[in-house]
PDB file of C-alpha atoms in Angstrom:
ATOM      1  CA  MET P 764     -18.047  64.254 -13.556  1.00  0.00           C
ATOM      2  CA  LYS P 765     -20.756  61.931 -14.787  1.00  0.00           C
ATOM      3  CA  LYS P 766     -18.631  61.042 -17.817  1.00  0.00           C
ATOM      4  CA  LEU P 767     -15.624  60.222 -15.598  1.00  0.00           C
ATOM      5  CA  LEU P 768     -17.806  57.980 -13.469  1.00  0.00           C
ATOM      6  CA  GLN P 769     -19.009  56.113 -16.563  1.00  0.00           C
ATOM      7  CA  ILE P 770     -15.420  55.652 -17.742  1.00  0.00           C
ATOM      8  CA  SER P 771     -14.401  54.376 -14.310  1.00  0.00           C
ATOM      9  CA  LEU P 772     -17.238  51.864 -14.266  1.00  0.00           C
ATOM     10  CA  ALA P 773     -16.372  50.684 -17.779  1.00  0.00           C
ATOM     11  CA  LEU P 774     -12.730  50.187 -16.817  1.00  0.00           C
ATOM     12  CA  ALA P 775     -13.701  48.326 -13.655  1.00  0.00           C
ATOM     13  CA  THR P 776     -15.913  46.014 -15.691  1.00  0.00           C
ATOM     14  CA  LEU P 777     -13.142  45.455 -18.246  1.00  0.00           C
ATOM     15  CA  PHE P 778     -10.484  44.709 -15.655  1.00  0.00           C
ATOM     16  CA  GLY P 779     -12.895  42.510 -13.736  1.00  0.00           C
ATOM     17  CA  ALA P 780     -13.606  40.462 -16.859  1.00  0.00           C
ATOM     18  CA  SER P 781      -9.913  40.230 -17.630  1.00  0.00           C
ATOM     19  CA  ALA P 782      -9.175  39.023 -14.114  1.00  0.00           C
ATOM     20  CA  SER P 783     -11.903  36.413 -14.456  1.00  0.00           C
ATOM     21  CA  VAL P 784     -10.406  35.111 -17.708  1.00  0.00           C
ATOM     22  CA  LEU P 785      -6.920  35.033 -16.213  1.00  0.00           C
ATOM     23  CA  ALA P 786      -8.182  33.180 -13.167  1.00  0.00           C
ATOM     24  CA  LYS P 787      -9.887  30.625 -15.376  1.00  0.00           C
ATOM     25  CA  ASP P 788      -6.744  30.178 -17.458  1.00  0.00           C
ATOM     26  CA  ALA P 789      -4.691  29.739 -14.313  1.00  0.00           C
ATOM     27  CA  ALA P 790      -7.016  27.119 -12.850  1.00  0.00           C
ATOM     28  CA  PRO P 791      -5.500  23.636 -12.537  1.00  0.00           C
ATOM     29  CA  ALA P 792      -6.275  21.393 -15.498  1.00  0.00           C
ATOM     30  CA  ALA P 793      -7.996  18.887 -13.213  1.00  0.00           C
ATOM     31  CA  VAL P 794     -10.445  21.578 -12.092  1.00  0.00           C
ATOM     32  CA  VAL P 795     -11.131  22.708 -15.657  1.00  0.00           C
ATOM     33  CA  GLY P 796     -11.520  19.073 -16.743  1.00  0.00           C
ATOM     34  CA  GLN P 797     -14.430  18.586 -14.375  1.00  0.00           C
ATOM     35  CA  ASP P 798     -16.552  20.702 -16.715  1.00  0.00           C
ATOM     36  CA  LYS P 799     -15.636  18.614 -19.760  1.00  0.00           C
ATOM     37  CA  ILE P 800     -16.571  15.066 -18.758  1.00  0.00           C
ATOM     38  CA  ALA P 801     -20.278  15.058 -19.629  1.00  0.00           C
ATOM     39  CA  MET P 802     -19.687  12.459 -22.355  1.00  0.00           C
ATOM     40  CA  CYS P 803     -17.572  10.299 -20.038  1.00  0.00           C
ATOM     41  CA  ILE P 804     -19.717   9.866 -16.943  1.00  0.00           C
ATOM     42  CA  GLY P 805     -22.480   7.903 -18.677  1.00  0.00           C
ATOM     43  CA  CYS P 806     -20.141   4.903 -18.740  1.00  0.00           C
ATOM     44  CA  HIS P 807     -17.102   5.675 -16.574  1.00  0.00           C
ATOM     45  CA  GLY P 808     -19.144   7.226 -13.767  1.00  0.00           C
ATOM     46  CA  ILE P 809     -21.268   4.129 -13.110  1.00  0.00           C
ATOM     47  CA  PRO P 810     -19.667   1.316 -11.057  1.00  0.00           C
ATOM     48  CA  ALA P 811     -19.488  -2.000 -12.944  1.00  0.00           C
ATOM     49  CA  TYR P 812     -21.194  -0.467 -16.010  1.00  0.00           C
ATOM     50  CA  GLN P 813     -21.029  -2.951 -18.863  1.00  0.00           C
ATOM     51  CA  ALA P 814     -20.478  -2.131 -22.512  1.00  0.00           C
ATOM     52  CA  SER P 815     -22.290  -4.290 -25.048  1.00  0.00           C
ATOM     53  CA  PHE P 816     -20.719  -3.189 -28.343  1.00  0.00           C
ATOM     54  CA  PRO P 817     -18.505  -4.084 -30.073  1.00  0.00           C
ATOM     55  CA  GLU P 818     -17.677  -6.538 -27.261  1.00  0.00           C
ATOM     56  CA  VAL P 819     -19.280  -7.225 -23.890  1.00  0.00           C
ATOM     57  CA  HIS P 820     -17.164  -6.183 -20.903  1.00  0.00           C
ATOM     58  CA  LYS P 821     -17.140  -3.788 -17.976  1.00  0.00           C
ATOM     59  CA  VAL P 822     -15.871  -0.371 -18.985  1.00  0.00           C
ATOM     60  CA  PRO P 823     -12.451   0.326 -17.491  1.00  0.00           C
ATOM     61  CA  MET P 824     -11.972   2.135 -14.221  1.00  0.00           C
ATOM     62  CA  ILE P 825     -10.107   5.351 -15.056  1.00  0.00           C
ATOM     63  CA  ALA P 826     -10.236   7.379 -11.840  1.00  0.00           C
ATOM     64  CA  GLY P 827      -6.660   7.311 -10.549  1.00  0.00           C
ATOM     65  CA  GLN P 828      -5.174   6.324 -13.916  1.00  0.00           C
ATOM     66  CA  ASN P 829      -2.107   8.133 -15.237  1.00  0.00           C
ATOM     67  CA  ALA P 830      -3.108  11.330 -17.066  1.00  0.00           C
ATOM     68  CA  LYS P 831      -0.403  10.793 -19.663  1.00  0.00           C
ATOM     69  CA  TYR P 832      -1.819   7.363 -20.476  1.00  0.00           C
ATOM     70  CA  ILE P 833      -5.430   8.579 -20.667  1.00  0.00           C
ATOM     71  CA  ALA P 834      -4.348  11.358 -23.029  1.00  0.00           C
ATOM     72  CA  ALA P 835      -2.435   8.898 -25.203  1.00  0.00           C
ATOM     73  CA  ALA P 836      -5.425   6.550 -25.321  1.00  0.00           C
ATOM     74  CA  LEU P 837      -7.881   9.303 -26.269  1.00  0.00           C
ATOM     75  CA  THR P 838      -5.514  10.538 -28.964  1.00  0.00           C
ATOM     76  CA  ALA P 839      -5.193   7.003 -30.319  1.00  0.00           C
ATOM     77  CA  TYR P 840      -8.993   6.673 -30.477  1.00  0.00           C
ATOM     78  CA  ALA P 841      -9.246  10.000 -32.294  1.00  0.00           C
ATOM     79  CA  LYS P 842      -6.688   8.887 -34.870  1.00  0.00           C
ATOM     80  CA  GLY P 843      -8.255   5.464 -35.331  1.00  0.00           C
ATOM     81  CA  GLU P 844      -5.221   3.671 -33.906  1.00  0.00           C
ATOM     82  CA  ARG P 845      -7.637   2.255 -31.356  1.00  0.00           C
ATOM     83  CA  LYS P 846     -10.851   1.033 -32.926  1.00  0.00           C
ATOM     84  CA  HIS P 847     -13.998   1.574 -30.914  1.00  0.00           C
ATOM     85  CA  PRO P 848     -16.812   3.502 -32.611  1.00  0.00           C
ATOM     86  CA  THR P 849     -18.161   5.209 -29.493  1.00  0.00           C
ATOM     87  CA  MET P 850     -14.774   6.141 -28.085  1.00  0.00           C
ATOM     88  CA  ARG P 851     -13.554   7.378 -31.445  1.00  0.00           C
ATOM     89  CA  GLY P 852     -16.591   9.616 -31.897  1.00  0.00           C
ATOM     90  CA  ILE P 853     -16.085  11.135 -28.460  1.00  0.00           C
ATOM     91  CA  ALA P 854     -12.315  11.529 -28.829  1.00  0.00           C
ATOM     92  CA  GLN P 855     -12.644  13.224 -32.217  1.00  0.00           C
ATOM     93  CA  SER P 856     -14.896  15.864 -30.673  1.00  0.00           C
ATOM     94  CA  LEU P 857     -12.190  16.886 -28.188  1.00  0.00           C
ATOM     95  CA  SER P 858      -9.406  19.392 -28.666  1.00  0.00           C
ATOM     96  CA  GLU P 859      -5.880  18.682 -27.425  1.00  0.00           C
ATOM     97  CA  GLN P 860      -6.584  20.954 -24.470  1.00  0.00           C
ATOM     98  CA  ASP P 861      -9.832  19.120 -23.708  1.00  0.00           C
ATOM     99  CA  ILE P 862      -7.954  15.813 -23.683  1.00  0.00           C
ATOM    100  CA  ALA P 863      -5.287  17.234 -21.376  1.00  0.00           C
ATOM    101  CA  ASP P 864      -7.886  18.645 -18.970  1.00  0.00           C
ATOM    102  CA  ILE P 865     -10.035  15.497 -18.891  1.00  0.00           C
ATOM    103  CA  SER P 866      -6.962  13.319 -18.360  1.00  0.00           C
ATOM    104  CA  ALA P 867      -5.776  15.501 -15.497  1.00  0.00           C
ATOM    105  CA  PHE P 868      -9.224  15.365 -13.905  1.00  0.00           C
ATOM    106  CA  TYR P 869      -9.425  11.572 -13.917  1.00  0.00           C
ATOM    107  CA  GLU P 870      -5.877  11.161 -12.639  1.00  0.00           C
ATOM    108  CA  LYS P 871      -6.828  13.182  -9.550  1.00  0.00           C
ATOM    109  CA  GLN P 872     -10.407  11.944  -9.156  1.00  0.00           C
ATOM    110  CA  ALA P 873      -9.636   8.917  -6.976  1.00  0.00           C
ATOM    111  CA  PRO P 874      -7.924   9.479  -3.614  1.00  0.00           C
ATOM    112  CA  ALA P 875      -4.440   8.052  -3.184  1.00  0.00           C
ATOM    113  CA  GLN P 876      -4.314   4.484  -1.905  1.00  0.00           C
ATOM    114  CA  THR P 877      -1.809   2.811   0.387  1.00  0.00           C
ATOM    115  CA  LEU P 878      -0.835  -0.350  -1.452  1.00  0.00           C
ATOM    116  CA  PRO P 879       1.685  -3.156  -0.983  1.00  0.00           C
ATOM    117  CA  GLU P 880       5.088  -2.492  -2.515  1.00  0.00           C
ATOM    118  CA  THR P 881       5.019  -5.824  -4.348  1.00  0.00           C
ATOM    119  CA  ALA P 882       2.184  -7.809  -5.891  1.00  0.00           C
ATOM    120  CA  ALA P 883       0.951 -11.127  -4.525  1.00  0.00           C
ATOM    121  CA  ALA P 884       2.665 -14.052  -6.175  1.00  0.00           C
ATOM    122  CA  PRO P 885       0.764 -15.580  -9.104  1.00  0.00           C
ATOM    123  CA  SER P 886       0.420 -19.261  -9.850  1.00  0.00           C
ATOM    124  CA  ALA P 887       3.385 -20.948 -11.511  1.00  0.00           C
ATOM    125  CA  GLN P 888       1.532 -20.917 -14.845  1.00  0.00           C
ATOM    126  CA  VAL P 889       0.707 -17.215 -14.712  1.00  0.00           C
ATOM    127  CA  ALA P 890       4.186 -16.357 -13.439  1.00  0.00           C
ATOM    128  CA  GLU P 891       5.637 -18.038 -16.508  1.00  0.00           C
ATOM    129  CA  LEU P 892       3.271 -16.126 -18.790  1.00  0.00           C
ATOM    130  CA  LEU P 893       4.101 -12.792 -17.159  1.00  0.00           C
ATOM    131  CA  THR P 894       7.806 -13.487 -17.514  1.00  0.00           C
ATOM    132  CA  LYS P 895       7.368 -14.490 -21.145  1.00  0.00           C
ATOM    133  CA  GLY P 896       5.464 -11.261 -21.824  1.00  0.00           C
ATOM    134  CA  ALA P 897       7.932  -9.129 -19.842  1.00  0.00           C
ATOM    135  CA  CYS P 898       4.918  -7.379 -18.307  1.00  0.00           C
ATOM    136  CA  VAL P 899       6.730  -5.948 -15.290  1.00  0.00           C
ATOM    137  CA  SER P 900       9.278  -4.205 -17.502  1.00  0.00           C
ATOM    138  CA  CYS P 901       6.670  -1.559 -18.362  1.00  0.00           C
ATOM    139  CA  HIS P 902       3.859  -1.897 -15.828  1.00  0.00           C
ATOM    140  CA  GLY P 903       6.053  -2.216 -12.732  1.00  0.00           C
ATOM    141  CA  ALA P 904       6.622  -5.006 -10.233  1.00  0.00           C
ATOM    142  CA  ASN P 905       3.233  -4.446  -8.570  1.00  0.00           C
ATOM    143  CA  PHE P 906       1.498  -3.520 -11.868  1.00  0.00           C
ATOM    144  CA  ASN P 907       0.467  -0.245 -10.287  1.00  0.00           C
ATOM    145  CA  LYS P 908       3.632   1.816 -10.790  1.00  0.00           C
ATOM    146  CA  PRO P 909       4.458   1.848 -14.508  1.00  0.00           C
ATOM    147  CA  ILE P 910       7.955   2.948 -15.462  1.00  0.00           C
ATOM    148  CA  ASP P 911       6.453   5.829 -17.446  1.00  0.00           C
ATOM    149  CA  GLY P 912       3.173   7.711 -17.204  1.00  0.00           C
ATOM    150  CA  SER P 913       2.293   6.760 -20.771  1.00  0.00           C
ATOM    151  CA  TYR P 914       1.840   3.146 -19.611  1.00  0.00           C
ATOM    152  CA  PRO P 915      -1.330   2.278 -17.683  1.00  0.00           C
ATOM    153  CA  LYS P 916      -1.800   1.071 -14.163  1.00  0.00           C
ATOM    154  CA  ILE P 917      -3.430  -2.346 -14.550  1.00  0.00           C
ATOM    155  CA  ALA P 918      -3.558  -3.814 -11.034  1.00  0.00           C
ATOM    156  CA  GLY P 919      -7.163  -4.284  -9.952  1.00  0.00           C
ATOM    157  CA  GLN P 920      -8.626  -3.378 -13.330  1.00  0.00           C
ATOM    158  CA  HIS P 921     -11.706  -5.349 -14.425  1.00  0.00           C
ATOM    159  CA  ALA P 922     -10.639  -8.782 -15.658  1.00  0.00           C
ATOM    160  CA  ASP P 923     -13.063  -8.879 -18.582  1.00  0.00           C
ATOM    161  CA  TYR P 924     -11.899  -5.461 -19.788  1.00  0.00           C
ATOM    162  CA  LEU P 925      -8.226  -6.458 -19.509  1.00  0.00           C
ATOM    163  CA  ASN P 926      -8.943  -9.635 -21.453  1.00  0.00           C
ATOM    164  CA  VAL P 927     -10.706  -7.742 -24.246  1.00  0.00           C
ATOM    165  CA  ALA P 928      -7.968  -5.102 -24.326  1.00  0.00           C
ATOM    166  CA  LEU P 929      -5.210  -7.699 -24.584  1.00  0.00           C
ATOM    167  CA  LYS P 930      -7.007  -9.589 -27.352  1.00  0.00           C
ATOM    168  CA  SER P 931      -7.519  -6.355 -29.274  1.00  0.00           C
ATOM    169  CA  TYR P 932      -3.767  -6.072 -29.807  1.00  0.00           C
ATOM    170  CA  GLN P 933      -3.938  -9.414 -31.633  1.00  0.00           C
ATOM    171  CA  THR P 934      -6.787  -8.299 -33.886  1.00  0.00           C
ATOM    172  CA  GLU P 935      -6.107  -7.121 -37.423  1.00  0.00           C
ATOM    173  CA  GLY P 936      -8.425  -6.072 -40.244  1.00  0.00           C
ATOM    174  CA  ASN P 937     -11.467  -5.508 -38.040  1.00  0.00           C
ATOM    175  CA  ALA P 938     -13.310  -2.224 -38.539  1.00  0.00           C
ATOM    176  CA  VAL P 939     -14.512  -1.858 -34.950  1.00  0.00           C
ATOM    177  CA  VAL P 940     -12.031  -3.851 -32.829  1.00  0.00           C
ATOM    178  CA  GLY P 941      -8.258  -3.574 -32.598  1.00  0.00           C
ATOM    179  CA  ARG P 942      -5.391  -1.515 -31.239  1.00  0.00           C
ATOM    180  CA  SER P 943      -2.225  -0.465 -33.028  1.00  0.00           C
ATOM    181  CA  ASN P 944       0.748  -0.725 -30.714  1.00  0.00           C
ATOM    182  CA  ALA P 945       3.819  -2.551 -31.954  1.00  0.00           C
ATOM    183  CA  ILE P 946       5.173  -3.369 -28.493  1.00  0.00           C
ATOM    184  CA  MET P 947       1.908  -4.726 -27.112  1.00  0.00           C
ATOM    185  CA  ALA P 948       1.105  -6.589 -30.317  1.00  0.00           C
ATOM    186  CA  GLY P 949       4.488  -8.284 -30.229  1.00  0.00           C
ATOM    187  CA  GLN P 950       3.901  -9.446 -26.667  1.00  0.00           C
ATOM    188  CA  VAL P 951       0.288 -10.637 -26.785  1.00  0.00           C
ATOM    189  CA  LYS P 952       0.588 -12.486 -30.085  1.00  0.00           C
ATOM    190  CA  GLN P 953       2.677 -15.045 -28.212  1.00  0.00           C
ATOM    191  CA  PHE P 954      -0.339 -16.109 -26.173  1.00  0.00           C
ATOM    192  CA  SER P 955      -3.555 -18.031 -26.683  1.00  0.00           C
ATOM    193  CA  HIS P 956      -6.850 -16.476 -25.638  1.00  0.00           C
ATOM    194  CA  ALA P 957      -6.962 -18.823 -22.642  1.00  0.00           C
ATOM    195  CA  GLU P 958      -3.533 -17.605 -21.530  1.00  0.00           C
ATOM    196  CA  LEU P 959      -4.540 -13.956 -21.911  1.00  0.00           C
ATOM    197  CA  LYS P 960      -7.635 -14.653 -19.823  1.00  0.00           C
ATOM    198  CA  ALA P 961      -5.479 -16.187 -17.066  1.00  0.00           C
ATOM    199  CA  ILE P 962      -3.196 -13.125 -17.072  1.00  0.00           C
ATOM    200  CA  ALA P 963      -6.183 -10.760 -16.929  1.00  0.00           C
ATOM    201  CA  LYS P 964      -7.748 -12.678 -14.030  1.00  0.00           C
ATOM    202  CA  TYR P 965      -4.536 -12.462 -11.996  1.00  0.00           C
ATOM    203  CA  LEU P 966      -4.028  -8.742 -12.654  1.00  0.00           C
ATOM    204  CA  ALA P 967      -7.623  -8.015 -11.675  1.00  0.00           C
ATOM    205  CA  SER P 968      -7.110  -9.785  -8.334  1.00  0.00           C
ATOM    206  CA  LEU P 969      -4.362  -7.379  -7.242  1.00  0.00           C
ATOM    207  CA  PRO P 970      -4.907  -4.303  -5.079  1.00  0.00           C
ATOM    208  CA  GLY P 971      -4.791  -1.175  -7.208  1.00  0.00           C
ATOM    209  CA  GLU P 972      -5.438   2.541  -7.269  1.00  0.00           C
ATOM    210  CA  LEU P 973      -8.029   2.495 -10.038  1.00  0.00           C
ATOM    211  CA  ARG P 974     -11.603   3.288  -9.089  1.00  0.00           C
ATOM    212  CA  THR P 975     -14.981   4.198 -10.540  1.00  0.00           C
ATOM    213  CA  VAL P 976     -16.290   7.262  -8.749  1.00  0.00           C
ATOM    214  CA  PRO P 977     -20.105   7.281  -8.983  1.00  0.00           C
ATOM    215  CA  GLN P 978     -21.459  10.319 -10.806  1.00  0.00           C
ATOM    216  CA  SER P 979     -24.918  11.340 -11.922  1.00  0.00           C
ATOM    217  CA  LYS P 980     -25.648  11.604 -15.636  1.00  0.00           C
ATOM    218  CA  PHE P 981     -27.632  14.725 -14.843  1.00  0.00           C
ATOM    219  CA  ARG P 982     -25.232  17.539 -14.012  1.00  0.00           C
TER     220      ARG P 982
END
């Protein structure tokens, strides 16, 4: 009798552990991702936090960003297609599943926003630049509804970050700055730095879904 009781307890423990594992595996990626962002919150969890290397700019708001885009960006950092020493070091430490979970978490972190269907009209100069760059063809008419999840929402993003990001597609042969993307490179190389700055300023002025959700470094 005692032996049967021991066997029963062992089986209960085994099945309980199995159920726990299955429950964890079945948990939504966004929930799992919450436990994997310790290296992210030191910059992306502080409103208006400013990076100082390799260029000075506010770190991008990523809460509410498309998960598919975040995953693509992290993968590009890991491969060196995007050059940023800190981001590359972090991205290389993540598995594909980690990237998927973190991306899902940030996509869901910011609550949905009710936004205008169309963006406010830019100045004639900026309108000409946006047309020349065919920006709406990928990022959407209001720059908040890209035609595909692999493209980022850019409405309301920090102007200085957008400016640095756009310039990085023009940069070649730099060990710590630059982004490899044939489509973006082809577009931004048409513009001067002053023109890119004007585009970034306009995009930043638009209402958008992107946010920085304050989070403590100590979790």
